[in-house]
mmCIF file of C-alpha atoms (C1' of nucleotides) in Angstrom:
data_model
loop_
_atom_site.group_PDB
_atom_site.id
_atom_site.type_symbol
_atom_site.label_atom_id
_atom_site.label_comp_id
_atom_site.label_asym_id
_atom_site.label_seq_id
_atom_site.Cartn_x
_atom_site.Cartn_y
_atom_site.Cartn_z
ATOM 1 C CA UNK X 1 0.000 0.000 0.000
ATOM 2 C CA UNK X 2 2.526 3.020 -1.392
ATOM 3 C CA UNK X 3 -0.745 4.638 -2.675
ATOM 4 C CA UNK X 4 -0.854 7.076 0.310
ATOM 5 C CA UNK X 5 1.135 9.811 -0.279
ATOM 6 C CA UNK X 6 4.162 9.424 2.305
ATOM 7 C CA UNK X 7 5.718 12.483 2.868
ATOM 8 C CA UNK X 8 5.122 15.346 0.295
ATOM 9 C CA UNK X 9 6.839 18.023 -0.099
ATOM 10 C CA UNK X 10 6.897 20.811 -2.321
ATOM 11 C CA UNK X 11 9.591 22.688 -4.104
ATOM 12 C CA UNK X 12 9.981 25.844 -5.909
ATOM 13 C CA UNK X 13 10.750 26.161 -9.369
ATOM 14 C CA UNK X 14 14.530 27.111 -8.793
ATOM 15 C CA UNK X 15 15.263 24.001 -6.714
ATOM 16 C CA UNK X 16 13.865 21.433 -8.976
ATOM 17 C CA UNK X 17 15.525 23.119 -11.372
ATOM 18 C CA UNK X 18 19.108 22.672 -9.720
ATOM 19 C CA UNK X 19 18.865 19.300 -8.532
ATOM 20 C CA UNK X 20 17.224 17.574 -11.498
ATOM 21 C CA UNK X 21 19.693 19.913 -13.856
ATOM 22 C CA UNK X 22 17.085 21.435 -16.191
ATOM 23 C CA UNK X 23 16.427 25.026 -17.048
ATOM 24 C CA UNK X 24 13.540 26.535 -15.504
ATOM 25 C CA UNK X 25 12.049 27.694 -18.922
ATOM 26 C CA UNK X 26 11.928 23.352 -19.016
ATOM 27 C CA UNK X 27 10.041 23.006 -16.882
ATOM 28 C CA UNK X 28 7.457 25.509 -17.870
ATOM 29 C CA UNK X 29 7.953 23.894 -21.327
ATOM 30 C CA UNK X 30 7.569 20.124 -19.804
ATOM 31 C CA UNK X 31 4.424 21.642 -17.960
ATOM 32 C CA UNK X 32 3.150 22.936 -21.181
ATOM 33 C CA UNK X 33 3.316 19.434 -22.452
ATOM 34 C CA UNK X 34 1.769 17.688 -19.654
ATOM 35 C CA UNK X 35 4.818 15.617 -18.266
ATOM 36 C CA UNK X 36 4.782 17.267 -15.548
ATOM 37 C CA UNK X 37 2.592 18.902 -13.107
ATOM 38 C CA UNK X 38 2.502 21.598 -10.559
ATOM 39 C CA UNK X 39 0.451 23.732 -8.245
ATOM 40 C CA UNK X 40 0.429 27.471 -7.270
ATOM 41 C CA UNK X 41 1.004 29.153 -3.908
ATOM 42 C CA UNK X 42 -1.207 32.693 -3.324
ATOM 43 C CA UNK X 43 1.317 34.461 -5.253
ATOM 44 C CA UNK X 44 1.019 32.219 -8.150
ATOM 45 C CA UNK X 45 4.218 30.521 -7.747
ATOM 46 C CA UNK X 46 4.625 27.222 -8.789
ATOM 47 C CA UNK X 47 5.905 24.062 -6.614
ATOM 48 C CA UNK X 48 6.634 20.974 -7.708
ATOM 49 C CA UNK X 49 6.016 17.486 -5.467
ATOM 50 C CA UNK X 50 9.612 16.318 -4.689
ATOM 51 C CA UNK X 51 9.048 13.018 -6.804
ATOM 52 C CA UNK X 52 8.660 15.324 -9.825
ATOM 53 C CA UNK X 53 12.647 14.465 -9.744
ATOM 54 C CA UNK X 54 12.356 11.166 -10.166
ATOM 55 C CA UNK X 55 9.897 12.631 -13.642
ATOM 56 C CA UNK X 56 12.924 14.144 -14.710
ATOM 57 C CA UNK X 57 15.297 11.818 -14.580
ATOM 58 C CA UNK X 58 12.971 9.245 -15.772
ATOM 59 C CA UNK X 59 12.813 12.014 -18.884
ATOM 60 C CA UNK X 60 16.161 12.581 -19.209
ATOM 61 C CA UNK X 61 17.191 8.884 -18.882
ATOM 62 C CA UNK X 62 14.609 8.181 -21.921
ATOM 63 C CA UNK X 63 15.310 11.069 -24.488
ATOM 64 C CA UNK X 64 18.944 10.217 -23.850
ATOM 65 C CA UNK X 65 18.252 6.883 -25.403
ATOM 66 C CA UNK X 66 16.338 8.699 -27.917
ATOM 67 C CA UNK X 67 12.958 8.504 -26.921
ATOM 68 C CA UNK X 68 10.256 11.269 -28.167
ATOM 69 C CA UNK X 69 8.535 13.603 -25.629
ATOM 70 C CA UNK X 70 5.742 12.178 -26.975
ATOM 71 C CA UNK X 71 6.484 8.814 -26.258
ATOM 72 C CA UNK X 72 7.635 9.489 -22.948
ATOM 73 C CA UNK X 73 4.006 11.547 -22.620
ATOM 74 C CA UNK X 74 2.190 8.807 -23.774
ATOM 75 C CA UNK X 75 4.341 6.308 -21.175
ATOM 76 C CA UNK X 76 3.479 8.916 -18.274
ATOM 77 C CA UNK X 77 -0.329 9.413 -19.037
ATOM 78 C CA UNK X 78 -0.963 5.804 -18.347
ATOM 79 C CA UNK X 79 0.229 6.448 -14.831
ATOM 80 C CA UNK X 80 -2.030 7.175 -11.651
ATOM 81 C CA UNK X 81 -3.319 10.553 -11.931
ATOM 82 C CA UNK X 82 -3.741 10.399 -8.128
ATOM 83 C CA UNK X 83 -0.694 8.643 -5.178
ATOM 84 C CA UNK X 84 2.490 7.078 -6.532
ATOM 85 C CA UNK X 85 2.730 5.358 -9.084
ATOM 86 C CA UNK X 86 3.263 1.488 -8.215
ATOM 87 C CA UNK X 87 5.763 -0.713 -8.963
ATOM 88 C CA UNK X 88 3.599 -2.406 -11.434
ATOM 89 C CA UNK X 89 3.508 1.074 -12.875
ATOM 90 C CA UNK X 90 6.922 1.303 -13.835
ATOM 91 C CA UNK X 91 7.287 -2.037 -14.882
ATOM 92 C CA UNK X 92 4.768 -1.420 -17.335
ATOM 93 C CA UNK X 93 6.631 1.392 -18.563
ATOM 94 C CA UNK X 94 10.281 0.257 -18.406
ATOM 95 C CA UNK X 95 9.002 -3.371 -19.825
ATOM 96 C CA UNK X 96 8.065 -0.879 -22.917
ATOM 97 C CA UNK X 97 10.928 1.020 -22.965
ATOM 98 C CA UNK X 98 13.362 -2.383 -22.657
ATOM 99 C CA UNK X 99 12.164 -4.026 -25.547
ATOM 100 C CA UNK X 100 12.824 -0.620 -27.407
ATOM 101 C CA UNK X 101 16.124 -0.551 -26.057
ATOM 102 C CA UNK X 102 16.662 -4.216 -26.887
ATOM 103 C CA UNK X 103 16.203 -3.259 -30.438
ATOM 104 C CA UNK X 104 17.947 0.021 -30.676
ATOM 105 C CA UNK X 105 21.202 -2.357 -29.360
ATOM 106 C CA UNK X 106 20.498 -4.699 -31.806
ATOM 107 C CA UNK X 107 20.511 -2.309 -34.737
ATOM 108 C CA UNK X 108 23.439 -0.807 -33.200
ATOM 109 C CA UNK X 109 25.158 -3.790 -32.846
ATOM 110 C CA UNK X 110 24.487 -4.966 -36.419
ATOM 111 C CA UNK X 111 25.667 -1.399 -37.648
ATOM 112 C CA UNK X 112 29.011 -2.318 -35.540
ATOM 113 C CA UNK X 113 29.966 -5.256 -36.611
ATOM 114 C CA UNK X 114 29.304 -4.575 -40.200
ATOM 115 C CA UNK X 115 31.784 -1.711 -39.614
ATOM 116 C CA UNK X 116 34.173 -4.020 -37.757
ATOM 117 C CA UNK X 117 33.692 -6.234 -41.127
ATOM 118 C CA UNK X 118 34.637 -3.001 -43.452
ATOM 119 C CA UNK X 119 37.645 -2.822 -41.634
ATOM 120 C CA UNK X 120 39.355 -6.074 -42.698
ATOM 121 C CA UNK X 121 37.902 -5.729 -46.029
ATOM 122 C CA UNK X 122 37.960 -2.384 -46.920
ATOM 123 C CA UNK X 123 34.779 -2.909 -48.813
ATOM 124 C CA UNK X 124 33.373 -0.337 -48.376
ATOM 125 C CA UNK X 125 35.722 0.843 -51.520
ATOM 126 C CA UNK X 126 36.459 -2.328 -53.026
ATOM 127 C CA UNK X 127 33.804 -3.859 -55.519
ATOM 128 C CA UNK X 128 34.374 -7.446 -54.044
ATOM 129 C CA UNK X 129 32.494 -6.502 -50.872
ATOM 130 C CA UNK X 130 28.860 -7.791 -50.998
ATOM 131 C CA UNK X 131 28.148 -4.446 -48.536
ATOM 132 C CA UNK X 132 30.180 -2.190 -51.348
ATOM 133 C CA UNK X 133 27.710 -2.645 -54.064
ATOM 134 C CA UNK X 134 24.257 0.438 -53.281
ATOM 135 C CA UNK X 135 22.262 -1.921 -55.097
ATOM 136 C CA UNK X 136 22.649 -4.865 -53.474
ATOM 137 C CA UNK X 137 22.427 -2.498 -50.112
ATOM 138 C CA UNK X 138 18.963 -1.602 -51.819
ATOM 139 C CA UNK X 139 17.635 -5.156 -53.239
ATOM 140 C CA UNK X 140 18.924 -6.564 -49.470
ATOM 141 C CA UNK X 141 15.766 -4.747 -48.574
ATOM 142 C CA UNK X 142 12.369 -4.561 -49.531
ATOM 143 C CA UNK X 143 11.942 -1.143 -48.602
ATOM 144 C CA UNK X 144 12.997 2.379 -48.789
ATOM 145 C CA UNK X 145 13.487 3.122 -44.657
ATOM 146 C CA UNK X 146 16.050 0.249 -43.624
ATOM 147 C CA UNK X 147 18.684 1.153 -45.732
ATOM 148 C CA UNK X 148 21.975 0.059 -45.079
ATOM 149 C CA UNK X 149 21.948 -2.049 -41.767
ATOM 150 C CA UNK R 1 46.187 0.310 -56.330
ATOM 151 C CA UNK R 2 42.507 1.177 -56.788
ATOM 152 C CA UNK R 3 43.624 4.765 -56.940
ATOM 153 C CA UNK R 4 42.995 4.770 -60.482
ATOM 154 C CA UNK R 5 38.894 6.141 -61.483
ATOM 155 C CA UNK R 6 37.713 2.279 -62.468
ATOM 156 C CA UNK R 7 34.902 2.862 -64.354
ATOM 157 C CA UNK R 8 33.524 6.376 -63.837
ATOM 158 C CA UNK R 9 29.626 6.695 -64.454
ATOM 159 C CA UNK R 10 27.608 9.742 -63.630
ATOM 160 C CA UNK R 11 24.029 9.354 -62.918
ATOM 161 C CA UNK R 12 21.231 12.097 -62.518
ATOM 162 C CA UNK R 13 19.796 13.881 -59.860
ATOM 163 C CA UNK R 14 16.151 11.618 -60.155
ATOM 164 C CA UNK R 15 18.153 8.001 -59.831
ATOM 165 C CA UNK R 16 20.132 8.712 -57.336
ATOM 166 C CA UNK R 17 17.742 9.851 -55.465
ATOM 167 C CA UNK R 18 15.756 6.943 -56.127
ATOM 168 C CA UNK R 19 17.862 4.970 -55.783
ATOM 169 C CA UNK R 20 19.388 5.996 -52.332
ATOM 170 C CA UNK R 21 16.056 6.774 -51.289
ATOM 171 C CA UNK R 22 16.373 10.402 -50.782
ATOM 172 C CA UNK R 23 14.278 13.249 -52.112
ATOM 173 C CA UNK R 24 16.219 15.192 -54.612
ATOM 174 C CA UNK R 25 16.229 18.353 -52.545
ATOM 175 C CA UNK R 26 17.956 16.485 -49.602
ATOM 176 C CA UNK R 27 20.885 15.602 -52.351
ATOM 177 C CA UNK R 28 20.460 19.821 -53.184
ATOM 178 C CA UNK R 29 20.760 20.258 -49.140
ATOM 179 C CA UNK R 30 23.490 17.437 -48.627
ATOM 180 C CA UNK R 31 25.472 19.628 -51.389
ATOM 181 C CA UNK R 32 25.166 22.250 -50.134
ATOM 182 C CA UNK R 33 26.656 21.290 -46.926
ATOM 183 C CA UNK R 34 29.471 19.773 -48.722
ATOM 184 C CA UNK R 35 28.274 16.145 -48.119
ATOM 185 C CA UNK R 36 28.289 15.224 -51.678
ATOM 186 C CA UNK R 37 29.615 16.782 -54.852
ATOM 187 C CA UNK R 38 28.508 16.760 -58.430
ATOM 188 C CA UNK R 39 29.352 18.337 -61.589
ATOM 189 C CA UNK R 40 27.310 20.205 -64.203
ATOM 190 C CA UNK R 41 26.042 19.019 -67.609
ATOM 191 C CA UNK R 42 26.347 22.430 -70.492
ATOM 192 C CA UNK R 43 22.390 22.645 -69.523
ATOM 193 C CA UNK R 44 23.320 23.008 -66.017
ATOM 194 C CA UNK R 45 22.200 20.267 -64.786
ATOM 195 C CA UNK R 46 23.875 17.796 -62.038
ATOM 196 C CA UNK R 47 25.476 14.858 -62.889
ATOM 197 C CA UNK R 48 26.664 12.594 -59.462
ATOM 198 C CA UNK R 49 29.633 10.240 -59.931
ATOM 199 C CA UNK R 50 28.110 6.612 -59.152
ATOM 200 C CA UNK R 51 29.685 6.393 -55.817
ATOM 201 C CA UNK R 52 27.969 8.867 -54.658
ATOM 202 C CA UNK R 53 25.366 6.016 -53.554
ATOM 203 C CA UNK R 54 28.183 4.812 -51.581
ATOM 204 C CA UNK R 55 28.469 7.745 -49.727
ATOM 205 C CA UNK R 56 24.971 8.312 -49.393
ATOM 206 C CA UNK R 57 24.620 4.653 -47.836
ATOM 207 C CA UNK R 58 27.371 5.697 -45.467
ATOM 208 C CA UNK R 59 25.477 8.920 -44.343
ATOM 209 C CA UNK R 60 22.202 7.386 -43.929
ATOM 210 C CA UNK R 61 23.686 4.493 -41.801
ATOM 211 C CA UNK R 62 25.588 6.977 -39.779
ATOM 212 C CA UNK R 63 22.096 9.038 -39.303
ATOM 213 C CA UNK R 64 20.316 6.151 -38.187
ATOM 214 C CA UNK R 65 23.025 5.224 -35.373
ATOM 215 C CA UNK R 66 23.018 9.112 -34.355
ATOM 216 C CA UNK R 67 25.690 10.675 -35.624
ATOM 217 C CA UNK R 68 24.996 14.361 -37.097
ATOM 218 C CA UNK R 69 25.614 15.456 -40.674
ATOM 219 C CA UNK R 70 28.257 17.698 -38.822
ATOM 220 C CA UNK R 71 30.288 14.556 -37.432
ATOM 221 C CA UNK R 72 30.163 12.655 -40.717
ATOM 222 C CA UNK R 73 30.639 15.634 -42.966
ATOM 223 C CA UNK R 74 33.938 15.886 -40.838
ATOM 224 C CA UNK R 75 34.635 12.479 -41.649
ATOM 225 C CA UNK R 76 34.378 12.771 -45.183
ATOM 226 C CA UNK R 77 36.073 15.549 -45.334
ATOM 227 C CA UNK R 78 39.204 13.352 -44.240
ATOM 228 C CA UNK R 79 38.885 11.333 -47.514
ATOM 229 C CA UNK R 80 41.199 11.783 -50.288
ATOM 230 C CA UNK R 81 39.885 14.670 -52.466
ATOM 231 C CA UNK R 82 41.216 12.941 -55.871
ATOM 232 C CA UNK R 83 40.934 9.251 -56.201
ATOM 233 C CA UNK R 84 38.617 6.984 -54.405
ATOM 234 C CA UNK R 85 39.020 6.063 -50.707
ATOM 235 C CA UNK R 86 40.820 3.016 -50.071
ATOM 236 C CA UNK R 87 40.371 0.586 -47.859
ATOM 237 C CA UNK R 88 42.596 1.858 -45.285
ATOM 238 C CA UNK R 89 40.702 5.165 -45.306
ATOM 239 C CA UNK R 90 37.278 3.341 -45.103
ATOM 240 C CA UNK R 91 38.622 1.891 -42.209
ATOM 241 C CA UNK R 92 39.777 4.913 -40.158
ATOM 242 C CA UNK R 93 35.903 6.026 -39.923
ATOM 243 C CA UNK R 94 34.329 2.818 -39.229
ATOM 244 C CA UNK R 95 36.766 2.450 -36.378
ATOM 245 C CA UNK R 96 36.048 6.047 -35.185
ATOM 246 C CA UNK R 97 32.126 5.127 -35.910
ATOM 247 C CA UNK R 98 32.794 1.840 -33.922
ATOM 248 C CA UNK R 99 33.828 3.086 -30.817
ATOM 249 C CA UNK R 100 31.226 5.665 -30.927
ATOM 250 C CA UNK R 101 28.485 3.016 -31.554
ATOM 251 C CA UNK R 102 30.608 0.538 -28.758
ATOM 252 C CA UNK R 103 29.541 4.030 -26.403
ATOM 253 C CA UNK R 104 26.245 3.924 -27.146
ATOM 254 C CA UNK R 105 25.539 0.415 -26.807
ATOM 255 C CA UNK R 106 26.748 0.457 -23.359
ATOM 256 C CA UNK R 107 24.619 3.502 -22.568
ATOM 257 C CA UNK R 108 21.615 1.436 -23.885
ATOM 258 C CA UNK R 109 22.839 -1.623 -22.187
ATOM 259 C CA UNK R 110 23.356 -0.106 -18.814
ATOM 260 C CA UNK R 111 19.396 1.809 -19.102
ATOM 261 C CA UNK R 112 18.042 -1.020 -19.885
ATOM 262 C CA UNK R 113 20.034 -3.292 -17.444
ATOM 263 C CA UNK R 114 18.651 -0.785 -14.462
ATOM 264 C CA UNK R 115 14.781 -0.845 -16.120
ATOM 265 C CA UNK R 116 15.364 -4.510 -15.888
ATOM 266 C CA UNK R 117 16.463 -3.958 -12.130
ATOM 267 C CA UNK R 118 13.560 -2.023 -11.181
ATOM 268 C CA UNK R 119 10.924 -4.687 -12.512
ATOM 269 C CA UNK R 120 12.278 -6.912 -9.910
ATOM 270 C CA UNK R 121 12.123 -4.318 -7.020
ATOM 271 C CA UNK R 122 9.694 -1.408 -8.630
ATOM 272 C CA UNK R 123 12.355 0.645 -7.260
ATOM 273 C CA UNK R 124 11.086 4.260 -9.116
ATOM 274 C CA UNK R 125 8.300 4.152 -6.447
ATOM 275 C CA UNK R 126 10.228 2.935 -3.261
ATOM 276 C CA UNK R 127 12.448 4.771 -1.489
ATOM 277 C CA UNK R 128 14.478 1.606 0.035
ATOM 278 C CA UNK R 129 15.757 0.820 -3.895
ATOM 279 C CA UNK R 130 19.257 2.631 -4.330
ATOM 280 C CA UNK R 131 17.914 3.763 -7.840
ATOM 281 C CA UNK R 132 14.734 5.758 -6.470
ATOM 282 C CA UNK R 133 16.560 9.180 -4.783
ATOM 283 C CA UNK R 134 17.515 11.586 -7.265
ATOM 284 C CA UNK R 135 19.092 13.323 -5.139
ATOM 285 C CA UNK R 136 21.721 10.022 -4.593
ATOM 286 C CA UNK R 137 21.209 9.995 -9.000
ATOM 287 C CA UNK R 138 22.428 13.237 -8.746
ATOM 288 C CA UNK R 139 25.367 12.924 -6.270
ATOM 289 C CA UNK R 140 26.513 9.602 -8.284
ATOM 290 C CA UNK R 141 27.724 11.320 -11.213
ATOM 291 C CA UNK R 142 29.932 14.798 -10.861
ATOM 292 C CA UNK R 143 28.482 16.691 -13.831
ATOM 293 C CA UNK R 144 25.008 17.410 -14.945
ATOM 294 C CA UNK R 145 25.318 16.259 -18.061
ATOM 295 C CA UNK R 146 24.911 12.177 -17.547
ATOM 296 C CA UNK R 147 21.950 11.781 -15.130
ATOM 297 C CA UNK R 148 20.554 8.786 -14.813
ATOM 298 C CA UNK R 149 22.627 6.222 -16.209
ATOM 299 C "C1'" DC Q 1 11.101 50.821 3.011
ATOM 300 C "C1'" DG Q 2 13.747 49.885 -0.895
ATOM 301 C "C1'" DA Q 3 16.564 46.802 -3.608
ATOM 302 C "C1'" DC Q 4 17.235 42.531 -5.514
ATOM 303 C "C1'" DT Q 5 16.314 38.086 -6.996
ATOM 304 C "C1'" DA Q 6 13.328 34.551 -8.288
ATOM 305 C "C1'" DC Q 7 9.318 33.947 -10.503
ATOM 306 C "C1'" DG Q 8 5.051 34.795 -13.689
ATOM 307 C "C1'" DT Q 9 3.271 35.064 -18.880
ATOM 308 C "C1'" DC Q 10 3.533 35.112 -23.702
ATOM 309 C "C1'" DA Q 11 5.594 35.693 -28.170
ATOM 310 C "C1'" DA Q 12 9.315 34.982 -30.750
ATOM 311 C "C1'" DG Q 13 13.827 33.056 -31.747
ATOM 312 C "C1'" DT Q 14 17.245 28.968 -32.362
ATOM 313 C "C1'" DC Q 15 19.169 24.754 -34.212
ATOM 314 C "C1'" DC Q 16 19.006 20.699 -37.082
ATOM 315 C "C1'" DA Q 17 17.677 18.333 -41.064
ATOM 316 C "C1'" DC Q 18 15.096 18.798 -44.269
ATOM 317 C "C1'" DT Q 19 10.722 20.002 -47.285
ATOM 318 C "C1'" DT Q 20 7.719 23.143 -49.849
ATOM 319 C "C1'" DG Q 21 6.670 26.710 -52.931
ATOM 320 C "C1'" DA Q 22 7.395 29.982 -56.586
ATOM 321 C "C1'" DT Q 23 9.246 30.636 -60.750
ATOM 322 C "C1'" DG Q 24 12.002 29.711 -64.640
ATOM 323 C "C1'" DT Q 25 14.867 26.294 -67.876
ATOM 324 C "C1'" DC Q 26 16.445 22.084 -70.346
ATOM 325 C "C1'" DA Q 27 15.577 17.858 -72.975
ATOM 326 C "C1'" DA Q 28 13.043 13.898 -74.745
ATOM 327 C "C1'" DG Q 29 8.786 12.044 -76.945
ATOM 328 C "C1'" DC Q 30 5.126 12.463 -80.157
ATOM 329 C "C1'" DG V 1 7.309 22.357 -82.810
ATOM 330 C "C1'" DC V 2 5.182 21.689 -78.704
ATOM 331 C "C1'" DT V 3 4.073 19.554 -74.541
ATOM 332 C "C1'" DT V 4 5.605 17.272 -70.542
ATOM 333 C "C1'" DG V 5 8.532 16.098 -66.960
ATOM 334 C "C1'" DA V 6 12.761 16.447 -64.739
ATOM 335 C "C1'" DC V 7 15.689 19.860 -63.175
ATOM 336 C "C1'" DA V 8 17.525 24.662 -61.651
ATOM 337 C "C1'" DT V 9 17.538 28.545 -57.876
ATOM 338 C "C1'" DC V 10 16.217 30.786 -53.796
ATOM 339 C "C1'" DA V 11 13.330 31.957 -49.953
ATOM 340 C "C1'" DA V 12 10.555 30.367 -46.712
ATOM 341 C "C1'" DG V 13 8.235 26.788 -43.975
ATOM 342 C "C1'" DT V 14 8.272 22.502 -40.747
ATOM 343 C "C1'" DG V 15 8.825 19.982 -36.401
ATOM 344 C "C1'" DG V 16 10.982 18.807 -32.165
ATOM 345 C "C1'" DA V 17 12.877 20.588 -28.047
ATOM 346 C "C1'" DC V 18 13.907 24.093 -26.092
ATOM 347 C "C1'" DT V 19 15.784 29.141 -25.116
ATOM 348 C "C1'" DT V 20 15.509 34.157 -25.151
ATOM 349 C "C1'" DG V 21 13.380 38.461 -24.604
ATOM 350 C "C1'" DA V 22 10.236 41.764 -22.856
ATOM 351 C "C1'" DC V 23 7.754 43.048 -19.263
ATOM 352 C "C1'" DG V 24 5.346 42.821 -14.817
ATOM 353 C "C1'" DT V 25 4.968 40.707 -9.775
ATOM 354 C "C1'" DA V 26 6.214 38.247 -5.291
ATOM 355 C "C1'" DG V 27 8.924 37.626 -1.492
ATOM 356 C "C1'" DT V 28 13.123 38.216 1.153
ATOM 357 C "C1'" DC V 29 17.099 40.678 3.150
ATOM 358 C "C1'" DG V 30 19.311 44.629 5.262
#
DNA sequence: CGACTACGTCAAGTCCACTTGATGTCAAGC
DNA sequence: GCTTGACATCAAGTGGACTTGACGTAGTCG
């Protein structure tokens, strides 16, 4: 039962700022885009629940690995709009992003070794290679977005 | 001693394109950057040397793995002007490109290595799981720049 | 009380990698 | 010879992810 909301506390715009190393104009942005959220003191200052951190490195961990906003949106909307999210939550989530990860390593790793290939050939300027010839790169695959790997 | 021009065709704007899967204006944009060279008909109209494609395939499978037209514009740029690349020049980038893409895998490997962590303990909503205080995210790493992995 | 800093809003600007549009030209087919 | 399509140039637009600027307010310190 994490659902009830431990110990919240609130911090100003400046502070989350800091410690999760964003720009405050981010933040406005990322609250523009619903990822995150915030209320507003009597002077209309915003504050931020402390786990809005853990929002913001759970951002910056995912667009590092070249995730959309959008994506990461879409992964955040189908969290608890009220408590913590639970573990289930995130396992939901990082399941998702895993298996996207999984594949971005496997392209990677393809690209890699066909590099690693290249450099005992040198095909990549010798006609013998099968990767030298564009054409076969192009009939190797069906269609137009997978190029070369 | 492939220095020699083997068998020098030049191909038009439309099958190159097409046959890299570009749009024509992208080979007018990748020009203009310096990416790719041509030379003019008497109508004034480009002609591409064949291994263009070559180059093409090279840019689009550096795109794909993150690299910006900046990086691999400076790595062409390091090929002979006259002549075609040899093998030994080939190899010089796809080494360079290797360890970049050896980076990135373990950037992806370690992300998804901690997701894979946190199904097990759910540790994004606990505050017992090492992973879960930003502030310790923070403290782990000196800069700002690398933040959660 | 006054100064200073952090904060508020909103529009506009930036950078990258292109694409789109306007307008004019070259070349091949009928 | 004329139409059609591919091509030329150049300016401007697009989209994602922010940042910058202009301008006004809130709260804190001496």
């Amino acid at each position: 039962m994490p659902q009830v909301p431990e110990d919240v506390v609130w911090l100003k715009p400046g502070q989350i700022a800091e410690r999760a190393g964003v720009a405050v104009s981010t933040l406005h942005y990322y609250e523009s885009m619903g990822l995150i959220r915030s209320r507003r003191t009597s002077g209309n200052r915003r504050e931020y629940r402390r786990d809005t951190l853990r929002v913001l490195a759970f951002i910056r961990a995912s667009q590092r690995v070249g995730i959309s906003l959008d994506r990461i949106k879409g992964a955040l909307d189908r969290l608890p709009e009220e408590g913590l999210p639970t573990a289930r939550d995130w396992a939901r989530i990082s399941r998702e992003w895993r298996d996207d990860l999984n594949e971005r390593i496997e392209h990677l790793t393809a690209l890699r070794d066909r590099f690693s290939l290249c450099i005992g050939c040198g095909c990549l300027s010798l006609k013998s290679c099968p990767y030298s010839n564009p054409d076969d790169i192009l009939g190797a695959d069906g269609q137009g977005a997978l190029r070369f790997p």
